N, CA and C atoms as an extended XYZ file, in Angstrom:
315
Properties=species:S:1:pos:R:3:atomname:S:1:resname:S:1:resid:I:1 pbc="F F F"
N         9.680       19.853       30.165 N   MET     1
C         9.766       20.333       28.798 CA  MET     1
C         9.603       19.158       27.838 C   MET     1
N         8.726       19.319       26.848 N   VAL     2
C         8.506       18.291       25.842 CA  VAL     2
C         9.530       18.468       24.733 C   VAL     2
N        10.260       17.410       24.479 N   GLU     3
C        11.292       17.477       23.454 CA  GLU     3
C        10.795       16.962       22.107 C   GLU     3
N         9.871       15.997       22.142 N   PHE     4
C         9.354       15.409       20.912 CA  PHE     4
C         7.830       15.353       20.973 C   PHE     4
N         7.230       15.475       19.824 N   LEU     5
C         5.788       15.332       19.705 CA  LEU     5
C         5.531       14.365       18.556 C   LEU     5
N         4.874       13.259       18.849 N   PHE     6
C         4.564       12.264       17.833 CA  PHE     6
C         3.101       12.377       17.450 C   PHE     6
N         2.834       12.352       16.164 N   LEU     7
C         1.466       12.376       15.660 CA  LEU     7
C         1.228       11.123       14.831 C   LEU     7
N         0.104       10.503       15.040 N   ASP     8
C        -0.306        9.369       14.230 CA  ASP     8
C        -1.197        9.907       13.120 C   ASP     8
N        -0.668        9.991       11.926 N   LEU     9
C        -1.411       10.587       10.814 CA  LEU     9
C        -2.377        9.615       10.148 C   LEU     9
N        -1.921        8.367        9.943 N   ASP    10
C        -2.711        7.407        9.182 CA  ASP    10
C        -4.002        7.054        9.898 C   ASP    10
N        -5.102        7.379        9.238 N   ASP    11
C        -6.461        7.100        9.702 CA  ASP    11
C        -6.806        7.795       11.012 C   ASP    11
N        -6.018        8.773       11.384 N   THR    12
C        -6.335        9.647       12.509 CA  THR    12
C        -6.569       11.055       11.978 C   THR    12
N        -5.628       11.520       11.177 N   ILE    13
C        -5.729       12.838       10.548 CA  ILE    13
C        -5.892       12.669        9.036 C   ILE    13
N        -5.118       11.764        8.478 N   LEU    14
C        -5.175       11.524        7.034 CA  LEU    14
C        -5.858       10.195        6.734 C   LEU    14
N        -6.618       10.153        5.650 N   ASP    15
C        -7.314        8.944        5.219 CA  ASP    15
C        -6.340        8.101        4.404 C   ASP    15
N        -5.599        7.241        5.109 N   PHE    16
C        -4.597        6.412        4.447 CA  PHE    16
C        -5.239        5.432        3.474 C   PHE    16
N        -6.393        4.878        3.825 N   HIS    17
C        -7.024        3.877        2.961 CA  HIS    17
C        -7.415        4.477        1.609 C   HIS    17
N        -7.880        5.695        1.619 N   LYS    18
C        -8.223        6.361        0.355 CA  LYS    18
C        -6.954        6.596       -0.471 C   LYS    18
N        -5.907        7.086        0.166 N   ALA    19
C        -4.639        7.327       -0.531 CA  ALA    19
C        -4.069        6.024       -1.080 C   ALA    19
N        -4.159        4.967       -0.281 N   GLU    20
C        -3.662        3.660       -0.706 CA  GLU    20
C        -4.440        3.153       -1.921 C   GLU    20
N        -5.755        3.278       -1.883 N   HIS    21
C        -6.601        2.800       -2.976 CA  HIS    21
C        -6.304        3.564       -4.277 C   HIS    21
N        -6.187        4.866       -4.187 N   ILE    22
C        -5.908        5.679       -5.376 CA  ILE    22
C        -4.515        5.374       -5.926 C   ILE    22
N        -3.541        5.226       -5.040 N   ALA    23
C        -2.172        4.894       -5.476 CA  ALA    23
C        -2.148        3.537       -6.167 C   ALA    23
N        -2.869        2.573       -5.613 N   LEU    24
C        -2.918        1.241       -6.219 CA  LEU    24
C        -3.585        1.293       -7.587 C   LEU    24
N        -4.704        2.003       -7.699 N   GLU    25
C        -5.387        2.117       -8.992 CA  GLU    25
C        -4.468        2.713      -10.055 C   GLU    25
N        -3.758        3.777       -9.708 N   LYS    26
C        -2.831        4.409      -10.664 CA  LYS    26
C        -1.739        3.430      -11.079 C   LYS    26
N        -1.227        2.708      -10.126 N   CYS    27
C        -0.157        1.745      -10.388 CA  CYS    27
C        -0.650        0.629      -11.316 C   CYS    27
N        -1.808        0.078      -11.017 N   LEU    28
C        -2.359       -0.990      -11.849 CA  LEU    28
C        -2.616       -0.508      -13.270 C   LEU    28
N        -3.198        0.674      -13.408 N   ARG    29
C        -3.454        1.226      -14.751 CA  ARG    29
C        -2.152        1.384      -15.536 C   ARG    29
N        -1.093        1.836      -14.868 N   PHE    30
C         0.201        1.996      -15.523 CA  PHE    30
C         0.658        0.677      -16.153 C   PHE    30
N         0.374       -0.430      -15.477 N   TYR    31
C         0.778       -1.744      -15.973 CA  TYR    31
C        -0.303       -2.408      -16.825 C   TYR    31
N        -1.318       -1.641      -17.217 N   GLY    32
C        -2.333       -2.154      -18.123 CA  GLY    32
C        -3.359       -3.054      -17.460 C   GLY    32
N        -3.507       -2.937      -16.155 N   ILE    33
C        -4.463       -3.751      -15.419 CA  ILE    33
C        -5.649       -2.886      -15.024 C   ILE    33
N        -6.841       -3.362      -15.335 N   ASP    34
C        -8.058       -2.658      -14.946 CA  ASP    34
C        -8.224       -2.815      -13.426 C   ASP    34
N        -8.217       -1.721      -12.678 N   PRO    35
C        -8.307       -1.821      -11.220 CA  PRO    35
C        -9.741       -2.070      -10.740 C   PRO    35
N       -10.266       -3.228      -11.088 N   THR    36
C       -11.622       -3.580      -10.681 CA  THR    36
C       -11.665       -3.776       -9.161 C   THR    36
N       -12.870       -3.804       -8.637 N   GLU    37
C       -13.034       -4.045       -7.198 CA  GLU    37
C       -12.440       -5.400       -6.810 C   GLU    37
N       -12.600       -6.390       -7.687 N   ALA    38
C       -12.065       -7.727       -7.402 CA  ALA    38
C       -10.536       -7.709       -7.319 C   ALA    38
N        -9.897       -7.029       -8.249 N   VAL    39
C        -8.433       -6.958       -8.255 CA  VAL    39
C        -7.943       -6.185       -7.028 C   VAL    39
N        -8.566       -5.063       -6.740 N   CYS    40
C        -8.156       -4.259       -5.582 CA  CYS    40
C        -8.397       -4.999       -4.269 C   CYS    40
N        -9.497       -5.736       -4.187 N   SER    41
C        -9.782       -6.526       -2.990 CA  SER    41
C        -8.769       -7.646       -2.823 C   SER    41
N        -8.393       -8.252       -3.937 N   ARG    42
C        -7.386       -9.327       -3.863 CA  ARG    42
C        -6.053       -8.772       -3.391 C   ARG    42
N        -5.661       -7.605       -3.932 N   TYR    43
C        -4.424       -6.968       -3.467 CA  TYR    43
C        -4.505       -6.721       -1.966 C   TYR    43
N        -5.613       -6.186       -1.497 N   SER    44
C        -5.767       -5.881       -0.073 CA  SER    44
C        -5.614       -7.130        0.780 C   SER    44
N        -6.189       -8.231        0.333 N   ALA    45
C        -6.072       -9.490        1.079 CA  ALA    45
C        -4.621       -9.977        1.111 C   ALA    45
N        -3.965       -9.923       -0.029 N   ILE    46
C        -2.552      -10.330       -0.100 CA  ILE    46
C        -1.709       -9.420        0.789 C   ILE    46
N        -1.925       -8.128        0.664 N   ASN    47
C        -1.166       -7.147        1.423 CA  ASN    47
C        -1.334       -7.372        2.927 C   ASN    47
N        -2.575       -7.509        3.373 N   ARG    48
C        -2.862       -7.706        4.794 CA  ARG    48
C        -2.190       -8.983        5.307 C   ARG    48
N        -2.296      -10.065        4.537 N   ALA    49
C        -1.690      -11.333        4.933 CA  ALA    49
C        -0.171      -11.214        5.055 C   ALA    49
N         0.436      -10.463        4.148 N   HIS    50
C         1.891      -10.297        4.195 CA  HIS    50
C         2.320       -9.473        5.411 C   HIS    50
N         1.573       -8.409        5.728 N   TRP    51
C         1.918       -7.614        6.915 CA  TRP    51
C         1.722       -8.437        8.192 C   TRP    51
N         0.726       -9.303        8.208 N   GLU    52
C         0.519      -10.182        9.362 CA  GLU    52
C         1.677      -11.165        9.505 C   GLU    52
N         2.169      -11.665        8.394 N   ARG    53
C         3.347      -12.560        8.427 CA  ARG    53
C         4.578      -11.822        8.937 C   ARG    53
N         4.699      -10.546        8.588 N   LEU    54
C         5.800       -9.733        9.119 CA  LEU    54
C         5.696       -9.648       10.643 C   LEU    54
N         4.496       -9.378       11.141 N   GLU    55
C         4.290       -9.269       12.584 CA  GLU    55
C         4.636      -10.565       13.314 C   GLU    55
N         4.438      -11.711       12.647 N   ARG    56
C         4.778      -13.004       13.251 CA  ARG    56
C         6.245      -13.363       13.060 C   ARG    56
N         6.992      -12.511       12.353 N   GLY    57
C         8.414      -12.765       12.127 CA  GLY    57
C         8.699      -13.728       10.988 C   GLY    57
N         7.712      -13.981       10.139 N   GLU    58
C         7.876      -14.920        9.035 CA  GLU    58
C         8.456      -14.278        7.784 C   GLU    58
N         8.306      -12.968        7.655 N   LEU    59
C         8.827      -12.226        6.508 CA  LEU    59
C         9.541      -10.976        7.006 C   LEU    59
N        10.445      -10.475        6.187 N   THR    60
C        11.055       -9.177        6.465 CA  THR    60
C        10.204       -8.097        5.814 C   THR    60
N        10.429       -6.858        6.195 N   ARG    61
C         9.690       -5.743        5.591 CA  ARG    61
C         9.931       -5.698        4.084 C   ARG    61
N        11.158       -5.900        3.673 N   GLU    62
C        11.511       -5.898        2.250 CA  GLU    62
C        10.745       -6.987        1.508 C   GLU    62
N        10.622       -8.160        2.106 N   GLN    63
C         9.872       -9.244        1.474 CA  GLN    63
C         8.401       -8.865        1.331 C   GLN    63
N         7.834       -8.242        2.343 N   VAL    64
C         6.435       -7.811        2.268 CA  VAL    64
C         6.255       -6.843        1.112 C   VAL    64
N         7.121       -5.834        1.047 N   LEU    65
C         6.988       -4.784        0.041 CA  LEU    65
C         7.056       -5.326       -1.382 C   LEU    65
N         7.824       -6.375       -1.591 N   LEU    66
C         7.985       -6.916       -2.943 CA  LEU    66
C         7.049       -8.070       -3.246 C   LEU    66
N         6.904       -8.990       -2.324 N   ARG    67
C         6.133      -10.213       -2.598 CA  ARG    67
C         4.651       -9.960       -2.826 C   ARG    67
N         4.105       -8.925       -2.222 N   ARG    68
C         2.675       -8.658       -2.422 CA  ARG    68
C         2.383       -8.364       -3.890 C   ARG    68
N         3.282       -7.654       -4.564 N   TYR    69
C         3.100       -7.377       -5.992 CA  TYR    69
C         3.457       -8.589       -6.835 C   TYR    69
N         4.494       -9.277       -6.452 N   GLU    70
C         4.897      -10.481       -7.169 CA  GLU    70
C         3.732      -11.481       -7.209 C   GLU    70
N         3.094      -11.702       -6.067 N   LEU    71
C         1.988      -12.653       -5.992 CA  LEU    71
C         0.763      -12.156       -6.761 C   LEU    71
N         0.398      -10.883       -6.591 N   LEU    72
C        -0.755      -10.343       -7.309 CA  LEU    72
C        -0.564      -10.459       -8.815 C   LEU    72
N         0.578      -10.018       -9.320 N   PHE    73
C         0.819      -10.052      -10.758 CA  PHE    73
C         0.865      -11.495      -11.258 C   PHE    73
N         1.415      -12.390      -10.455 N   GLN    74
C         1.446      -13.809      -10.821 CA  GLN    74
C         0.020      -14.343      -10.951 C   GLN    74
N        -0.837      -14.012       -9.993 N   GLU    75
C        -2.235      -14.449      -10.056 CA  GLU    75
C        -2.959      -13.865      -11.264 C   GLU    75
N        -2.552      -12.679      -11.696 N   LEU    76
C        -3.160      -12.037      -12.863 CA  LEU    76
C        -2.542      -12.520      -14.174 C   LEU    76
N        -1.558      -13.435      -14.061 N   GLY    77
C        -0.913      -13.991      -15.243 CA  GLY    77
C         0.052      -13.036      -15.910 C   GLY    77
N         0.612      -12.137      -15.118 N   MET    78
C         1.536      -11.145      -15.671 CA  MET    78
C         2.879      -11.239      -14.973 C   MET    78
N         3.918      -10.976      -15.736 N   ASP    79
C         5.263      -10.914      -15.182 CA  ASP    79
C         5.537       -9.468      -14.785 C   ASP    79
N         6.242       -9.266      -13.690 N   CYS    80
C         6.544       -7.902      -13.278 CA  CYS    80
C         7.863       -7.862      -12.537 C   CYS    80
N         8.414       -6.672      -12.461 N   ASP    81
C         9.562       -6.403      -11.599 CA  ASP    81
C         8.971       -5.842      -10.314 C   ASP    81
N         8.883       -6.645       -9.252 N   PRO    82
C         8.206       -6.180       -8.046 CA  PRO    82
C         8.815       -4.915       -7.450 C   PRO    82
N        10.110       -4.723       -7.606 N   ALA    83
C        10.747       -3.508       -7.082 CA  ALA    83
C        10.262       -2.276       -7.844 C   ALA    83
N        10.101       -2.406       -9.158 N   ALA    84
C         9.612       -1.283       -9.960 CA  ALA    84
C         8.153       -0.980       -9.624 C   ALA    84
N         7.340       -2.016       -9.435 N   VAL    85
C         5.941       -1.814       -9.070 CA  VAL    85
C         5.863       -1.124       -7.708 C   VAL    85
N         6.666       -1.588       -6.765 N   CYS    86
C         6.687       -1.002       -5.421 CA  CYS    86
C         7.095        0.466       -5.474 C   CYS    86
N         8.123        0.767       -6.240 N   ASP    87
C         8.578        2.160       -6.367 CA  ASP    87
C         7.479        3.057       -6.927 C   ASP    87
N         6.788        2.579       -7.971 N   LEU    88
C         5.718        3.373       -8.576 CA  LEU    88
C         4.571        3.560       -7.583 C   LEU    88
N         4.208        2.507       -6.879 N   TYR    89
C         3.149        2.598       -5.879 CA  TYR    89
C         3.512        3.631       -4.812 C   TYR    89
N         4.734        3.569       -4.313 N   GLU    90
C         5.182        4.500       -3.273 CA  GLU    90
C         5.169        5.941       -3.783 C   GLU    90
N         5.565        6.149       -5.034 N   GLU    91
C         5.506        7.491       -5.628 CA  GLU    91
C         4.068        7.991       -5.671 C   GLU    91
N         3.157        7.119       -6.103 N   ASN    92
C         1.741        7.494       -6.171 CA  ASN    92
C         1.173        7.751       -4.779 C   ASN    92
N         1.576        6.958       -3.816 N   LEU    93
C         1.088        7.107       -2.450 CA  LEU    93
C         1.514        8.449       -1.856 C   LEU    93
N         2.700        8.889       -2.201 N   ALA    94
C         3.224       10.154       -1.665 CA  ALA    94
C         2.523       11.373       -2.268 C   ALA    94
N         1.789       11.169       -3.360 N   CYS    95
C         1.148       12.302       -4.049 CA  CYS    95
C        -0.222       12.670       -3.502 C   CYS    95
N        -0.855       11.790       -2.783 N   GLY    96
C        -2.225       12.061       -2.352 CA  GLY    96
C        -2.374       12.110       -0.849 C   GLY    96
N        -2.989       13.175       -0.375 N   HIS    97
C        -3.246       13.324        1.056 CA  HIS    97
C        -4.675       13.826        1.237 C   HIS    97
N        -5.494       13.015        1.877 N   TRP    98
C        -6.883       13.385        2.119 CA  TRP    98
C        -7.138       13.318        3.612 C   TRP    98
N        -7.779       14.362        4.121 N   PHE    99
C        -8.087       14.412        5.548 CA  PHE    99
C        -9.277       13.521        5.895 C   PHE    99
N        -9.219       12.930        7.073 N   ILE   100
C       -10.373       12.251        7.657 CA  ILE   100
C       -11.413       13.354        7.898 C   ILE   100
N       -12.688       13.104        7.657 N   PRO   101
C       -13.692       14.151        7.902 CA  PRO   101
C       -13.556       14.771        9.309 C   PRO   101
N       -13.448       16.099        9.340 N   GLY   102
C       -13.322       16.834       10.598 CA  GLY   102
C       -11.913       17.041       11.090 C   GLY   102
N       -10.947       16.307       10.536 N   ALA   103
C        -9.559       16.418       11.028 CA  ALA   103
C        -8.928       17.756       10.715 C   ALA   103
N        -9.231       18.297        9.564 N   GLU   104
C        -8.619       19.566        9.161 CA  GLU   104
C        -9.031       20.700       10.094 C   GLU   104
N       -10.283       20.681       10.509 N   GLU   105
C       -10.774       21.716       11.400 CA  GLU   105
C       -10.120       21.584       12.759 C   GLU   105
């Protein structure tokens, strides 16, 4: 008898990258930042590097969630409350769900 069933939704059933990109754009616009391809690409690079540091044990999850925004906003010459930015991003991320082509069927 199967007691649990685990499903991997991100990039298997749901297009996480699309949801992430849209959530980031909404978040940046809220803070008055034009979400250009350059800005979004820079965020992605910072984000990826921070998650890799987590995997190596160099950062905690909490540090990843906050420092990625702290560093991006610092590079953009803006002051921010990284916890508030993270909260807004997470709210935006929870609002969008797009299926990978063919997954819905």
